[in-house]
Amino acid sequence: MKQKPSKTFFLLLTASIILTTLTVLACGGGDWYNDEGSMFTPQIINQKESVPFFRTLETPFYDGYDDAGAETFKKTNGKEWLTFFENHVAEDALNYWLYDASLNQIDSMIFDIKGKPANLTEKSKQYSLKNVASSAKANAFLYYLGFAKRNETFAVIEIDYSWNTEKTAKPVTVTIDKQIAGGLTFYSKTSDPFLKERYAFQLERLYFFSKDFDKTIAFYNDNESVFKSENSMKWRALGYKAASLYKQKKYGASNYIYSIIFDQYEPLKKSAYLSFHPLQKDEWSQCLAAAKTTHEKEILWQLSGLYIDDVLAMKEILKLNPSSNLVDLLLVRAVNIEEGNILAQSYEDKKTAKPYTIDKNLLAFISDMSNNTASLNPIIWHLSAAYLNYIQGDYVLGDQQIKRAEKYRNDNPIDKAEYHLVNAFGKLRRSTLVNEKLETDLLPDLTVLFSKETQDLNDFRSVNAKEWTRKILAELYLKKGEPEKAELIFHSINPNRFNSIEAIQKMITYYEKPNRSPFEKLFFEKASLQKESYQELLGIRYAQQDKLDESLAAFKKISNTEVLYGNPFTIHTKDCHDCDHEAVQKTKYTKLSFIEKMMEMKATALAKPAEAAQNYFLIANGFYNMTYFGNARLFYDNRVDNSIYEYNHNALPEENNDLALKYYLLALQNSTDKEFKAKCTFMAAKCEQNHFFMNTPKGYEGDFKSGQYFASLKKEYAGTKYYSEVIRECSYFKTYLGK
């Protein structure tokens, strides 16, 4: 799906671009959110013409609700006029006069052809019709075009689908009665069948927009023989008749016409569907009685099934024609509807929600069809039945149906992929534990499901299918006590597991496993992460524990590390990450070089006591900035546990300032400079506050809670310049002081 509808559509109902009143009258409909959560691919029916009517969750049509139909009409109309001119007029010239030229230029072109003074623009001269077609045909075309363009005053409608309102889009400059009178004159004098049909169409829509619906219907009936060329005019004119019957609430008669258009004229198929009106029993009987053939009745039932009771419609169609392929669309829609209902139920409160069960009538019908089908496309019945019975938990019946589907497997890639998906679904759905036998049983299905061939099928719903399969398998492996295998299959199945260095090391060891089973080989090949991702996280976790030697060793095992946005040793009274990121950096640090610099400073602090305070302060800045609160959050960004911009309150290492606090206090202890000691004390207070923010007691009403370092700053450093700076910049401290 693709495209979302714009709020307002402009329907240009001219001689050249017309969507007919079918769309004008449609209220629009639709339920929904596309194919979210769905694993059953409707394209399995292999009916391109049915794609717009697949189940959707947001717009009326699966392939998007746009005005592509207008472009189709434009092209069709152009081709028809080229035929009229016997291809003696260039296509670009014809398109100019049909779609771009003003009434003034049309009149001027007529004068020019007649040898009279004409005020033609350069564009009109470039596309002159003089001498490129017979003057009689050119004039007839231009007279018709002028008449049609004047009708736009009445026929161009702006539709706001949110309220189903209508208003004229142009000021009225001529009366509709005058246009009708002129049209009748043109119509009676025209002998050319092509032009006569087009004038008849213009009159048909003028009667409609004059709201004389009786006359609209009568005019079409009286002149039906004029519409015999099977071109677009016939279907558009027929649409106005149907729309008039609709306006008169003669829904049975209008529905019958809409069904004919829906079936026989592709450009208006969507409009006919939207204009079809669900009926009461008596009206529906009258509508069916109007059908002249069995096929017409099948189409009526299909349209009814798209709106109301899909099971009843399928049954009635198959009574009429046991081999009808019109039920295929209704079948896949019904399956997708059940999927949608299950998805909706999954969002409900688990304590109050009742277990969802598949519609009993649908399940019984599809199961019966799978058992006795004479359908032209039996595999879709078997797969649908197996899938729904597996969802329902009837694995015995589902297994019988999947075996029948296997018999009808063919080379169609979507059929093949859907068969293996449903087969795997049934096996996993019933599984409460995972073992080697289940792996062996699943491997052929999963090999197809995860193959590149299946991945390249744009229509196959592989994303939802693979995600569901991975998740269920991973949960089974967690239950079995194999968390590494679970992580391989479905990354992040066990949140926060990799806060532990031991867990990361086990995962790296698992990636280095020499003897992999065929099942493991499949998921190692399709793994979303590689060993290097876990190796990087190992380096991060070591750093977060002040194990810098081990961190450096881990980082050196990966191909490269990211460049940090700001200088990780810069600190401010008030954190300003963006400022640090925008500042000019003489030295740009990667994760690896950052750790190297931290190690160098540690060594200096130990070897040169006189420089210890400053180095410990910079180390503290490094540890502060590598947390959520600092300017180097990118340090802990990784593909395994990506929470770089999240504020989780989950006791994650990146939310902990304990190491920064430790080194700020070491800097404090190793300094004799009171201004510097004040700065260390304030930074210790920031760490203390951040700890409070991450552990705020439930129900606490204040913005912050002062601690020992605010008290120490006030008691011991009130006379320093830095103390005054803190008062200016830190509102928390200012509040603490009562200022």
XYZ file of N, CA, C and O in Angstrom, residues 271-336:
264
model
N -14.242 3.029 -9.021
C -15.387 3.912 -8.820
C -16.681 3.123 -8.709
O -17.548 3.429 -7.890
N -16.802 2.103 -9.542
C -18.008 1.270 -9.497
C -18.125 0.554 -8.149
O -19.207 0.451 -7.569
N -16.996 0.091 -7.644
C -16.992 -0.578 -6.333
C -17.440 0.387 -5.235
O -18.270 0.051 -4.383
N -16.896 1.603 -5.240
C -17.255 2.565 -4.206
C -18.721 2.977 -4.289
O -19.337 3.303 -3.284
N -19.274 2.972 -5.490
C -20.651 3.421 -5.673
C -21.677 2.321 -5.449
O -22.866 2.602 -5.352
N -21.223 1.090 -5.398
C -22.134 -0.032 -5.154
C -22.763 0.135 -3.772
O -22.085 0.424 -2.793
N -24.071 -0.071 -3.678
C -24.821 0.212 -2.455
C -25.376 -1.086 -1.861
O -26.205 -1.745 -2.484
N -24.920 -1.479 -0.664
C -25.480 -2.684 -0.033
C -26.996 -2.562 0.120
O -27.511 -1.495 0.463
N -27.706 -3.652 -0.141
C -29.161 -3.607 -0.246
C -29.864 -4.495 0.775
O -29.294 -5.461 1.292
N -31.139 -4.147 1.033
C -32.008 -5.011 1.810
C -32.421 -6.207 0.941
O -32.249 -6.213 -0.276
N -32.989 -7.214 1.569
C -33.268 -8.481 0.889
C -34.137 -8.306 -0.353
O -33.837 -8.853 -1.423
N -35.244 -7.542 -0.241
C -36.158 -7.389 -1.381
C -35.476 -6.660 -2.539
O -35.611 -7.054 -3.709
N -34.756 -5.601 -2.218
C -34.049 -4.858 -3.265
C -32.977 -5.722 -3.925
O -32.767 -5.651 -5.137
N -32.322 -6.543 -3.107
C -31.259 -7.399 -3.635
C -31.841 -8.426 -4.603
O -31.238 -8.726 -5.643
N -33.006 -8.946 -4.285
C -33.666 -9.910 -5.180
C -33.978 -9.263 -6.520
O -33.809 -9.871 -7.580
N -34.427 -8.004 -6.472
C -34.722 -7.290 -7.714
C -33.446 -7.063 -8.529
O -33.446 -7.177 -9.758
N -32.376 -6.762 -7.819
C -31.101 -6.528 -8.490
C -30.628 -7.797 -9.192
O -30.205 -7.756 -10.348
N -30.696 -8.932 -8.495
C -30.292 -10.206 -9.088
C -31.165 -10.565 -10.281
O -30.683 -11.122 -11.272
N -32.448 -10.227 -10.178
C -33.373 -10.542 -11.267
C -33.033 -9.780 -12.541
O -33.343 -10.229 -13.653
N -32.384 -8.614 -12.382
C -32.013 -7.815 -13.554
C -30.847 -8.436 -14.324
O -30.648 -8.135 -15.507
N -30.077 -9.292 -13.665
C -28.907 -9.903 -14.307
C -29.347 -10.796 -15.459
O -30.259 -11.605 -15.324
N -28.663 -10.671 -16.587
C -29.063 -11.402 -17.787
C -28.319 -12.721 -17.953
O -28.735 -13.580 -18.732
N -27.196 -12.866 -17.262
C -26.410 -14.095 -17.398
C -25.962 -14.576 -16.024
O -25.991 -13.830 -15.039
N -25.523 -15.819 -15.984
C -24.978 -16.361 -14.739
C -23.762 -15.567 -14.288
O -23.595 -15.272 -13.103
N -22.929 -15.191 -15.233
C -21.731 -14.432 -14.885
C -22.087 -13.102 -14.242
O -21.434 -12.676 -13.272
N -23.121 -12.425 -14.754
C -23.527 -11.156 -14.162
C -23.987 -11.351 -12.722
O -23.713 -10.514 -11.848
N -24.649 -12.448 -12.440
C -25.062 -12.739 -11.063
C -23.844 -13.005 -10.171
O -23.803 -12.588 -9.008
N -22.865 -13.681 -10.727
C -21.638 -13.932 -9.964
C -20.969 -12.611 -9.571
O -20.508 -12.447 -8.431
N -20.907 -11.680 -10.513
C -20.287 -10.384 -10.234
C -21.056 -9.648 -9.139
O -20.463 -9.045 -8.226
N -22.387 -9.687 -9.232
C -23.203 -9.032 -8.196
C -22.913 -9.617 -6.821
O -22.761 -8.890 -5.832
N -22.830 -10.938 -6.749
C -22.544 -11.573 -5.464
C -21.135 -11.244 -4.986
O -20.893 -11.062 -3.784
N -20.199 -11.143 -5.920
C -18.837 -10.786 -5.509
C -18.809 -9.389 -4.888
O -18.201 -9.171 -3.825
N -19.487 -8.433 -5.535
C -19.540 -7.086 -4.985
C -20.232 -7.069 -3.630
O -19.788 -6.387 -2.693
N -21.292 -7.816 -3.508
C -21.983 -7.901 -2.224
C -21.061 -8.469 -1.148
O -21.019 -7.985 -0.014
N -20.298 -9.495 -1.526
C -19.372 -10.114 -0.578
C -18.254 -9.191 -0.152
O -17.749 -9.287 0.971
N -17.850 -8.270 -1.041
C -16.817 -7.308 -0.684
C -17.297 -6.345 0.394
O -16.502 -5.783 1.142
N -18.623 -6.182 0.481
C -19.185 -5.252 1.446
C -19.766 -5.935 2.689
O -19.625 -5.425 3.792
N -20.440 -7.078 2.514
C -21.228 -7.587 3.638
C -20.787 -8.979 4.064
O -19.872 -9.120 4.871
N -21.419 -9.998 3.516
C -21.233 -11.372 4.003
C -20.417 -12.151 2.982
O -20.941 -12.669 1.999
N -19.107 -12.265 3.221
C -18.243 -12.928 2.244
C -18.540 -14.414 2.123
O -18.469 -14.995 1.041
N -18.889 -15.064 3.224
C -19.163 -16.506 3.183
C -20.416 -16.779 2.361
O -20.422 -17.659 1.490
N -21.476 -16.028 2.628
C -22.713 -16.201 1.859
C -22.449 -15.954 0.379
O -22.910 -16.721 -0.479
N -21.708 -14.897 0.075
C -21.421 -14.570 -1.321
C -20.646 -15.687 -2.002
O -20.956 -16.070 -3.144
N -19.638 -16.232 -1.334
C -18.866 -17.332 -1.924
C -19.753 -18.541 -2.193
O -19.659 -19.187 -3.246
N -20.613 -18.855 -1.251
C -21.505 -20.008 -1.433
C -22.435 -19.805 -2.631
O -22.650 -20.729 -3.430
N -22.987 -18.596 -2.737
C -23.925 -18.330 -3.825
C -23.222 -18.340 -5.181
O -23.770 -18.836 -6.169
N -22.017 -17.799 -5.227
C -21.260 -17.819 -6.485
C -20.980 -19.252 -6.909
O -21.132 -19.623 -8.088
N -20.588 -20.084 -5.959
C -20.253 -21.472 -6.290
C -21.491 -22.292 -6.646
O -21.388 -23.275 -7.393
N -22.661 -21.902 -6.142
C -23.900 -22.547 -6.583
C -24.135 -22.250 -8.064
O -24.559 -23.116 -8.831
N -23.861 -21.000 -8.430
C -24.060 -20.596 -9.817
C -23.016 -21.213 -10.738
O -23.318 -21.608 -11.867
N -21.781 -21.276 -10.247
C -20.672 -21.767 -11.070
C -19.614 -22.380 -10.156
O -18.785 -21.654 -9.595
N -19.626 -23.691 -9.968
C -18.691 -24.340 -9.043
C -17.220 -24.081 -9.362
O -16.368 -24.264 -8.493
N -16.919 -23.667 -10.576
C -15.516 -23.415 -10.944
C -15.200 -21.925 -11.053
O -14.164 -21.553 -11.596
N -16.067 -21.076 -10.522
C -15.849 -19.640 -10.640
C -14.597 -19.206 -9.879
O -14.366 -19.614 -8.740
N -13.812 -18.348 -10.518
C -12.634 -17.810 -9.822
C -12.934 -16.498 -9.107
O -12.053 -15.888 -8.516
N -14.199 -16.061 -9.149
C -14.574 -14.826 -8.467
C -14.582 -14.989 -6.954
O -14.540 -13.999 -6.218
N -14.630 -16.226 -6.475
C -14.614 -16.445 -5.026
C -13.212 -16.288 -4.450
O -13.051 -16.096 -3.237
N -12.191 -16.380 -5.305
C -10.820 -16.355 -4.804
C -10.518 -15.070 -4.035
O -9.891 -15.087 -2.975
N -10.948 -13.939 -4.581
C -10.729 -12.659 -3.916
C -11.428 -12.632 -2.561
O -10.849 -12.200 -1.552
N -12.677 -13.085 -2.530
C -13.429 -13.083 -1.267
C -12.767 -13.992 -0.241
O -12.759 -13.695 0.960
N -12.194 -15.080 -0.708
C -11.539 -16.033 0.198
C -10.334 -15.385 0.884
O -10.213 -15.422 2.112
N -9.421 -14.801 0.104
C -8.221 -14.243 0.730
C -8.556 -13.019 1.574
O -7.908 -12.761 2.599
N -9.578 -12.277 1.189
C -10.024 -11.170 2.045
C -10.520 -11.699 3.381
O -10.216 -11.131 4.440
N -11.287 -12.779 3.340
C -11.835 -13.342 4.581
C -10.715 -13.796 5.516
O -10.774 -13.578 6.733
N -9.684 -14.418 4.942
C -8.555 -14.871 5.763
C -7.834 -13.668 6.359
O -7.505 -13.657 7.556
N -7.606 -12.643 5.560
C -6.914 -11.456 6.070
C -7.740 -10.713 7.113
O -7.186 -10.108 8.039
